[in-house]
Amino acid sequence: MRKSIVLGLMAFAPVLVTLDAQDRADEWLKKPVDARIFETYRTFFTYDKKLPFDTKTLDTTVVDGISMEHLTFESTPGNKVYANLFEPVSMRGQKMRAIVMLHGGVARGKDNVRVMADFLAKSGWRVLAIDMPYFGERKTDLIVSFTEAEKHEKLYNQEATYLTWVTQVAKDVGRSVDFLVNERASDASRIALVGYSRGAQAGMIVGAVEKRLAAVALLYGGHYDAKETGHLAAACGANYIGRIAPRPLFLLNGTQDADYDQATQVEPLHRIARNPKKIVWVETGHVFPPEETRPTIAKWLADVVP
């Protein structure tokens, strides 16, 4: 399957195959693929919506009026998602707006965004923070030490592997939307995506292909980070971010981010992104969204998904 995907991509981009990986990625940043080619990518993200969730609650805790349910559900055959579901105790079981949240590329996975998930739950959201493949409770032998060198050598800079990873993340988010609506009484018309760091980079792709998302917030993301050597067209955020519109898009980045350079990896993506979009710059490096920025994020989400 992986080989067929790669061959298909090469067939649709013959003028690019003589370029090295980073040059190809830069070309898409300057000029994303056209609609005809983009439509060929959409088939990679389909999944069986009738697959039973087989939901299992592993634990439930309540702190400061917020319930956190630790659970699992089936995404696609052979892929079980581990997640934390945050929601106000007073609203459990009620039809309400919801968020799917993607973490950064760290070993602890979904726990990486626990503070933000809890904050948004206290702002009146149901928040499903999921582990992406190879991270958190979905850890495998592919990545063991979670050093930057290992993650790039084994995943981010392995073009076919990374494409497979991105497509699975998109399927997991689609199944998360299904889960929130069918299993947890969420409002299908009011579900947003929030991605941080690597989750934001993947979120550009997810936000474009998962049309049911009402809004997309990308926090500290970019085209590719300082250690990436490039990616295939179907795994390149530059070919997707402009297609999130007309859904509202929120972009938060740090001016001193050494992972995602402002001039070369972030601002060009901002230009590709279409309105309605809100761009916020903060004077930080590559950090978890500072406490003072969280009300801004929450207010934007509340404004666009009332």
mmCIF file of C-alpha atoms in Angstrom:
data_model
loop_
_atom_site.group_PDB
_atom_site.id
_atom_site.type_symbol
_atom_site.label_atom_id
_atom_site.label_comp_id
_atom_site.label_asym_id
_atom_site.label_seq_id
_atom_site.Cartn_x
_atom_site.Cartn_y
_atom_site.Cartn_z
ATOM 1 C CA MET A 1 0.000 0.000 0.000
ATOM 2 C CA ARG A 2 2.772 2.408 0.963
ATOM 3 C CA LYS A 3 4.658 1.715 -2.274
ATOM 4 C CA SER A 4 1.537 2.308 -4.365
ATOM 5 C CA ILE A 5 0.928 5.652 -2.689
ATOM 6 C CA VAL A 6 4.459 6.822 -3.416
ATOM 7 C CA LEU A 7 4.308 5.669 -7.037
ATOM 8 C CA GLY A 8 0.982 7.427 -7.465
ATOM 9 C CA LEU A 9 2.403 10.657 -6.175
ATOM 10 C CA MET A 10 5.386 10.444 -8.491
ATOM 11 C CA ALA A 11 3.081 9.942 -11.446
ATOM 12 C CA PHE A 12 1.202 13.125 -10.663
ATOM 13 C CA ALA A 13 4.351 15.202 -10.165
ATOM 14 C CA PRO A 14 6.886 14.165 -12.831
ATOM 15 C CA VAL A 15 8.479 17.608 -13.056
ATOM 16 C CA LEU A 16 9.402 17.444 -9.373
ATOM 17 C CA VAL A 17 11.045 14.071 -9.033
ATOM 18 C CA THR A 18 14.489 15.350 -10.049
ATOM 19 C CA LEU A 19 14.540 17.746 -7.105
ATOM 20 C CA ASP A 20 15.691 16.708 -3.646
ATOM 21 C CA ALA A 21 13.123 16.426 -0.866
ATOM 22 C CA GLN A 22 13.647 19.850 0.685
ATOM 23 C CA ASP A 23 13.585 21.621 -2.691
ATOM 24 C CA ARG A 24 10.294 19.890 -3.528
ATOM 25 C CA ALA A 25 8.782 21.023 -0.240
ATOM 26 C CA ASP A 26 9.976 24.572 -0.875
ATOM 27 C CA GLU A 27 8.372 24.506 -4.320
ATOM 28 C CA TRP A 28 4.988 23.583 -2.837
ATOM 29 C CA LEU A 29 5.386 26.382 -0.332
ATOM 30 C CA LYS A 30 5.775 28.780 -3.247
ATOM 31 C CA LYS A 31 3.033 27.186 -5.339
ATOM 32 C CA PRO A 32 0.722 24.524 -3.877
ATOM 33 C CA VAL A 33 -0.503 21.708 -6.111
ATOM 34 C CA ASP A 34 -3.579 22.384 -8.219
ATOM 35 C CA ALA A 35 -7.093 21.140 -7.509
ATOM 36 C CA ARG A 36 -6.812 18.165 -9.861
ATOM 37 C CA ILE A 37 -3.774 16.765 -8.093
ATOM 38 C CA PHE A 38 -5.167 17.612 -4.663
ATOM 39 C CA GLU A 39 -8.273 15.542 -5.331
ATOM 40 C CA THR A 40 -6.077 12.474 -5.796
ATOM 41 C CA TYR A 41 -4.808 12.906 -2.230
ATOM 42 C CA ARG A 42 -8.274 12.879 -0.701
ATOM 43 C CA THR A 43 -8.662 9.160 -1.338
ATOM 44 C CA PHE A 44 -5.835 8.460 1.129
ATOM 45 C CA PHE A 45 -7.946 9.701 4.023
ATOM 46 C CA THR A 46 -11.077 7.574 3.655
ATOM 47 C CA TYR A 47 -12.009 5.079 6.374
ATOM 48 C CA ASP A 48 -14.832 2.764 7.439
ATOM 49 C CA LYS A 49 -17.320 4.872 9.398
ATOM 50 C CA LYS A 50 -19.322 1.767 10.280
ATOM 51 C CA LEU A 51 -16.506 0.114 12.237
ATOM 52 C CA PRO A 52 -17.670 -0.370 15.856
ATOM 53 C CA PHE A 53 -15.937 1.928 18.338
ATOM 54 C CA ASP A 54 -15.632 -0.776 21.010
ATOM 55 C CA THR A 55 -15.220 2.059 23.515
ATOM 56 C CA LYS A 56 -13.582 1.226 26.827
ATOM 57 C CA THR A 57 -13.355 3.640 29.757
ATOM 58 C CA LEU A 58 -10.120 2.976 31.623
ATOM 59 C CA ASP A 59 -10.502 5.557 34.398
ATOM 60 C CA THR A 60 -12.445 8.687 35.309
ATOM 61 C CA THR A 61 -11.319 11.491 37.619
ATOM 62 C CA VAL A 62 -12.932 14.783 38.629
ATOM 63 C CA VAL A 63 -10.902 17.858 39.606
ATOM 64 C CA ASP A 64 -12.255 21.397 40.047
ATOM 65 C CA GLY A 65 -15.527 20.567 38.356
ATOM 66 C CA ILE A 66 -13.895 19.009 35.287
ATOM 67 C CA SER A 67 -14.263 15.318 34.518
ATOM 68 C CA MET A 68 -11.417 13.558 32.711
ATOM 69 C CA GLU A 69 -12.319 10.204 31.187
ATOM 70 C CA HIS A 70 -9.368 8.087 30.097
ATOM 71 C CA LEU A 71 -10.629 5.864 27.279
ATOM 72 C CA THR A 72 -9.912 3.937 24.107
ATOM 73 C CA PHE A 73 -11.829 3.406 20.877
ATOM 74 C CA GLU A 74 -11.168 1.694 17.563
ATOM 75 C CA SER A 75 -10.143 4.052 14.777
ATOM 76 C CA THR A 76 -9.328 1.832 11.814
ATOM 77 C CA PRO A 77 -8.576 -1.918 11.765
ATOM 78 C CA GLY A 78 -5.518 -2.494 13.935
ATOM 79 C CA ASN A 79 -5.417 1.100 15.196
ATOM 80 C CA LYS A 80 -6.746 1.791 18.671
ATOM 81 C CA VAL A 81 -6.858 5.409 19.817
ATOM 82 C CA TYR A 82 -6.071 6.278 23.442
ATOM 83 C CA ALA A 83 -7.625 9.541 24.550
ATOM 84 C CA ASN A 84 -8.499 11.797 27.471
ATOM 85 C CA LEU A 85 -11.952 13.365 27.374
ATOM 86 C CA PHE A 86 -12.349 16.567 29.394
ATOM 87 C CA GLU A 87 -15.743 18.143 30.081
ATOM 88 C CA PRO A 88 -17.527 20.144 32.787
ATOM 89 C CA VAL A 89 -19.233 17.767 35.204
ATOM 90 C CA SER A 90 -22.352 19.926 35.025
ATOM 91 C CA MET A 91 -22.621 19.298 31.259
ATOM 92 C CA ARG A 92 -21.843 15.583 31.038
ATOM 93 C CA GLY A 93 -24.191 13.841 28.646
ATOM 94 C CA GLN A 94 -25.479 17.105 27.181
ATOM 95 C CA LYS A 95 -25.300 18.136 23.548
ATOM 96 C CA MET A 96 -22.486 20.682 23.398
ATOM 97 C CA ARG A 97 -19.607 21.977 21.301
ATOM 98 C CA ALA A 98 -16.384 19.997 21.273
ATOM 99 C CA ILE A 99 -12.691 20.073 20.351
ATOM 100 C CA VAL A 100 -10.336 17.403 19.047
ATOM 101 C CA MET A 101 -6.825 18.202 20.273
ATOM 102 C CA LEU A 102 -3.493 17.045 18.808
ATOM 103 C CA HIS A 103 -0.308 17.126 20.872
ATOM 104 C CA GLY A 104 3.307 17.929 20.047
ATOM 105 C CA GLY A 105 5.947 15.350 19.142
ATOM 106 C CA VAL A 106 6.867 14.274 22.665
ATOM 107 C CA ALA A 107 6.885 10.873 24.344
ATOM 108 C CA ARG A 108 3.944 11.587 26.659
ATOM 109 C CA GLY A 109 1.601 12.304 23.770
ATOM 110 C CA LYS A 110 -1.829 13.603 24.779
ATOM 111 C CA ASP A 111 -0.603 14.518 28.278
ATOM 112 C CA ASN A 112 1.466 17.187 26.509
ATOM 113 C CA VAL A 113 -1.730 19.244 26.024
ATOM 114 C CA ARG A 114 -3.462 18.392 29.292
ATOM 115 C CA VAL A 115 -3.216 21.914 30.714
ATOM 116 C CA MET A 116 -4.752 23.460 27.597
ATOM 117 C CA ALA A 117 -7.457 20.791 27.393
ATOM 118 C CA ASP A 118 -8.424 21.422 31.005
ATOM 119 C CA PHE A 119 -8.460 25.198 30.412
ATOM 120 C CA LEU A 120 -10.757 24.865 27.400
ATOM 121 C CA ALA A 121 -13.052 22.482 29.286
ATOM 122 C CA LYS A 122 -13.389 25.141 31.986
ATOM 123 C CA SER A 123 -14.319 27.533 29.161
ATOM 124 C CA GLY A 124 -17.319 25.373 28.273
ATOM 125 C CA TRP A 125 -15.950 22.824 25.800
ATOM 126 C CA ARG A 126 -15.884 19.060 25.621
ATOM 127 C CA VAL A 127 -12.249 18.311 24.691
ATOM 128 C CA LEU A 128 -10.957 15.013 23.304
ATOM 129 C CA ALA A 129 -7.143 14.910 23.434
ATOM 130 C CA ILE A 130 -5.865 11.910 21.472
ATOM 131 C CA ASP A 131 -2.526 10.171 21.191
ATOM 132 C CA MET A 132 -1.130 10.291 17.671
ATOM 133 C CA PRO A 133 0.474 7.083 16.332
ATOM 134 C CA TYR A 134 3.851 6.218 17.948
ATOM 135 C CA PHE A 135 3.305 8.633 20.851
ATOM 136 C CA GLY A 136 1.882 8.336 24.355
ATOM 137 C CA GLU A 137 0.038 5.069 24.871
ATOM 138 C CA ARG A 138 0.396 4.272 21.161
ATOM 139 C CA LYS A 139 4.157 3.942 21.476
ATOM 140 C CA THR A 140 5.792 1.223 19.369
ATOM 141 C CA ASP A 141 9.330 0.055 18.715
ATOM 142 C CA LEU A 142 9.657 2.593 15.878
ATOM 143 C CA ILE A 143 10.537 5.419 18.276
ATOM 144 C CA VAL A 144 12.100 4.506 21.597
ATOM 145 C CA SER A 145 14.200 7.389 22.952
ATOM 146 C CA PHE A 146 12.126 10.233 21.422
ATOM 147 C CA THR A 147 15.208 12.322 20.779
ATOM 148 C CA GLU A 148 14.898 14.794 17.929
ATOM 149 C CA ALA A 149 17.480 12.813 15.963
ATOM 150 C CA GLU A 150 15.545 9.573 16.338
ATOM 151 C CA LYS A 151 12.137 11.066 15.516
ATOM 152 C CA HIS A 152 13.501 12.646 12.355
ATOM 153 C CA GLU A 153 15.554 9.651 11.276
ATOM 154 C CA LYS A 154 12.741 7.131 11.746
ATOM 155 C CA LEU A 155 9.579 9.140 11.077
ATOM 156 C CA TYR A 156 9.667 12.778 9.990
ATOM 157 C CA ASN A 157 12.351 12.324 7.316
ATOM 158 C CA GLN A 158 11.115 8.956 6.050
ATOM 159 C CA GLU A 159 8.853 10.208 3.288
ATOM 160 C CA ALA A 160 6.587 7.184 2.815
ATOM 161 C CA THR A 161 6.424 6.430 6.562
ATOM 162 C CA TYR A 162 5.553 10.026 7.330
ATOM 163 C CA LEU A 163 2.813 10.084 4.705
ATOM 164 C CA THR A 164 1.309 6.929 6.202
ATOM 165 C CA TRP A 165 1.523 8.536 9.647
ATOM 166 C CA VAL A 166 -0.187 11.756 8.517
ATOM 167 C CA THR A 167 -3.008 9.871 6.810
ATOM 168 C CA GLN A 168 -3.592 7.813 9.957
ATOM 169 C CA VAL A 169 -3.701 10.969 12.086
ATOM 170 C CA ALA A 170 -6.350 12.372 9.738
ATOM 171 C CA LYS A 171 -8.378 9.175 9.976
ATOM 172 C CA ASP A 172 -8.050 9.231 13.764
ATOM 173 C CA VAL A 173 -9.405 12.773 13.862
ATOM 174 C CA GLY A 174 -12.286 11.802 11.600
ATOM 175 C CA ARG A 175 -13.104 8.903 13.901
ATOM 176 C CA SER A 176 -12.762 11.254 16.881
ATOM 177 C CA VAL A 177 -15.435 13.483 15.362
ATOM 178 C CA ASP A 178 -17.619 10.409 14.851
ATOM 179 C CA PHE A 179 -16.957 9.344 18.441
ATOM 180 C CA LEU A 180 -17.788 12.741 19.913
ATOM 181 C CA VAL A 181 -21.081 12.876 18.020
ATOM 182 C CA ASN A 182 -22.207 9.259 18.276
ATOM 183 C CA GLU A 183 -20.788 8.234 21.642
ATOM 184 C CA ARG A 184 -20.650 11.452 23.647
ATOM 185 C CA ALA A 185 -23.602 13.575 22.449
ATOM 186 C CA SER A 186 -21.534 16.383 20.934
ATOM 187 C CA ASP A 187 -22.995 18.888 18.454
ATOM 188 C CA ALA A 188 -21.857 17.764 14.998
ATOM 189 C CA SER A 189 -21.960 21.338 13.680
ATOM 190 C CA ARG A 190 -19.749 22.722 16.464
ATOM 191 C CA ILE A 191 -16.567 20.662 16.555
ATOM 192 C CA ALA A 192 -13.161 22.361 16.238
ATOM 193 C CA LEU A 193 -9.586 21.133 15.893
ATOM 194 C CA VAL A 194 -6.708 22.447 18.001
ATOM 195 C CA GLY A 195 -3.190 21.281 17.178
ATOM 196 C CA TYR A 196 0.065 22.164 18.908
ATOM 197 C CA SER A 197 3.595 21.906 17.395
ATOM 198 C CA ARG A 198 3.770 18.630 15.423
ATOM 199 C CA GLY A 199 0.027 18.374 15.996
ATOM 200 C CA ALA A 200 -0.354 21.774 14.348
ATOM 201 C CA GLN A 201 1.774 20.696 11.379
ATOM 202 C CA ALA A 202 -0.420 17.618 10.939
ATOM 203 C CA GLY A 203 -3.461 19.763 11.701
ATOM 204 C CA MET A 204 -2.983 21.745 8.491
ATOM 205 C CA ILE A 205 -3.653 18.558 6.574
ATOM 206 C CA VAL A 206 -6.413 17.298 8.845
ATOM 207 C CA GLY A 207 -8.183 20.661 8.794
ATOM 208 C CA ALA A 208 -8.353 20.632 5.014
ATOM 209 C CA VAL A 209 -9.562 17.059 4.505
ATOM 210 C CA GLU A 210 -11.969 16.798 7.467
ATOM 211 C CA LYS A 211 -14.674 19.163 6.259
ATOM 212 C CA ARG A 212 -16.899 18.602 9.297
ATOM 213 C CA LEU A 213 -14.557 20.668 11.465
ATOM 214 C CA ALA A 214 -16.131 24.050 12.154
ATOM 215 C CA ALA A 215 -12.820 25.788 12.926
ATOM 216 C CA VAL A 216 -9.094 25.046 13.130
ATOM 217 C CA ALA A 217 -6.509 26.470 15.550
ATOM 218 C CA LEU A 218 -2.823 25.771 14.857
ATOM 219 C CA LEU A 219 -0.441 26.644 17.698
ATOM 220 C CA TYR A 220 3.322 26.855 17.111
ATOM 221 C CA GLY A 221 3.238 24.968 13.826
ATOM 222 C CA GLY A 222 5.100 25.469 10.570
ATOM 223 C CA HIS A 223 5.915 24.085 7.155
ATOM 224 C CA TYR A 224 8.683 21.825 8.390
ATOM 225 C CA ASP A 225 10.992 22.116 11.364
ATOM 226 C CA ALA A 226 14.713 22.796 11.523
ATOM 227 C CA LYS A 227 15.718 19.121 11.241
ATOM 228 C CA GLU A 228 13.301 18.045 8.511
ATOM 229 C CA THR A 229 14.629 17.395 5.042
ATOM 230 C CA GLY A 230 11.280 17.499 3.252
ATOM 231 C CA HIS A 231 8.184 15.429 2.621
ATOM 232 C CA LEU A 232 5.953 14.113 -0.134
ATOM 233 C CA ALA A 233 3.375 16.420 -1.647
ATOM 234 C CA ALA A 234 0.461 14.597 -0.024
ATOM 235 C CA ALA A 235 2.087 15.087 3.400
ATOM 236 C CA CYS A 236 2.958 18.756 2.869
ATOM 237 C CA GLY A 237 0.939 21.311 4.830
ATOM 238 C CA ALA A 238 1.543 23.899 2.107
ATOM 239 C CA ASN A 239 -0.759 21.913 -0.179
ATOM 240 C CA TYR A 240 -3.547 21.890 2.419
ATOM 241 C CA ILE A 241 -3.593 24.999 4.591
ATOM 242 C CA GLY A 242 -5.182 27.191 1.912
ATOM 243 C CA ARG A 243 -7.980 24.644 1.619
ATOM 244 C CA ILE A 244 -9.135 24.974 5.235
ATOM 245 C CA ALA A 245 -11.164 28.044 4.199
ATOM 246 C CA PRO A 246 -13.962 28.986 4.415
ATOM 247 C CA ARG A 247 -13.721 27.525 7.944
ATOM 248 C CA PRO A 248 -12.074 30.019 10.342
ATOM 249 C CA LEU A 249 -8.362 29.501 11.002
ATOM 250 C CA PHE A 250 -6.312 30.667 14.006
ATOM 251 C CA LEU A 251 -2.503 30.751 13.782
ATOM 252 C CA LEU A 252 -0.305 31.336 16.848
ATOM 253 C CA ASN A 253 3.487 31.391 16.510
ATOM 254 C CA GLY A 254 6.596 32.593 18.322
ATOM 255 C CA THR A 255 8.905 35.165 16.763
ATOM 256 C CA GLN A 256 11.981 33.420 18.209
ATOM 257 C CA ASP A 257 10.957 29.848 17.400
ATOM 258 C CA ALA A 258 14.116 27.900 16.492
ATOM 259 C CA ASP A 259 12.071 24.894 15.312
ATOM 260 C CA TYR A 260 9.830 26.727 12.859
ATOM 261 C CA ASP A 261 11.645 29.752 11.447
ATOM 262 C CA GLN A 262 9.400 32.800 11.144
ATOM 263 C CA ALA A 263 10.598 34.026 7.757
ATOM 264 C CA THR A 264 11.027 30.729 5.897
ATOM 265 C CA GLN A 265 8.701 28.189 7.556
ATOM 266 C CA VAL A 266 5.821 30.155 9.060
ATOM 267 C CA GLU A 267 5.092 33.429 7.249
ATOM 268 C CA PRO A 268 4.932 31.763 3.793
ATOM 269 C CA LEU A 269 2.262 29.400 5.176
ATOM 270 C CA HIS A 270 0.388 32.341 6.642
ATOM 271 C CA ARG A 271 0.299 33.888 3.186
ATOM 272 C CA ILE A 272 -1.081 30.697 1.631
ATOM 273 C CA ALA A 273 -3.794 30.442 4.286
ATOM 274 C CA ARG A 274 -7.021 32.121 3.213
ATOM 275 C CA ASN A 275 -9.513 34.237 5.071
ATOM 276 C CA PRO A 276 -11.122 34.070 7.496
ATOM 277 C CA LYS A 277 -7.879 33.769 9.442
ATOM 278 C CA LYS A 278 -6.461 35.318 12.606
ATOM 279 C CA ILE A 279 -2.675 35.503 13.029
ATOM 280 C CA VAL A 280 -1.106 36.064 16.446
ATOM 281 C CA TRP A 281 2.625 36.452 17.074
ATOM 282 C CA VAL A 282 4.147 36.265 20.548
ATOM 283 C CA GLU A 283 7.713 37.011 21.643
ATOM 284 C CA THR A 284 8.704 33.439 22.523
ATOM 285 C CA GLY A 285 10.666 30.501 21.232
ATOM 286 C CA HIS A 286 9.096 27.098 20.579
ATOM 287 C CA VAL A 287 7.113 26.693 23.780
ATOM 288 C CA PHE A 288 3.736 25.444 24.934
ATOM 289 C CA PRO A 289 1.243 28.310 24.479
ATOM 290 C CA PRO A 290 1.972 30.662 27.405
ATOM 291 C CA GLU A 291 -0.723 31.181 30.012
ATOM 292 C CA GLU A 292 -1.395 34.740 28.861
ATOM 293 C CA THR A 293 -2.261 33.531 25.328
ATOM 294 C CA ARG A 294 -4.837 30.950 26.415
ATOM 295 C CA PRO A 295 -7.739 33.383 26.928
ATOM 296 C CA THR A 296 -7.087 34.733 23.404
ATOM 297 C CA ILE A 297 -7.324 31.212 21.981
ATOM 298 C CA ALA A 298 -10.455 30.441 23.995
ATOM 299 C CA LYS A 299 -12.146 33.697 22.982
ATOM 300 C CA TRP A 300 -11.446 33.117 19.290
ATOM 301 C CA LEU A 301 -12.865 29.601 19.519
ATOM 302 C CA ALA A 302 -15.962 30.866 21.309
ATOM 303 C CA ASP A 303 -16.456 33.619 18.736
ATOM 304 C CA VAL A 304 -16.216 31.343 15.689
ATOM 305 C CA VAL A 305 -17.979 28.339 17.222
ATOM 306 C CA PRO A 306 -20.583 29.955 19.510
#
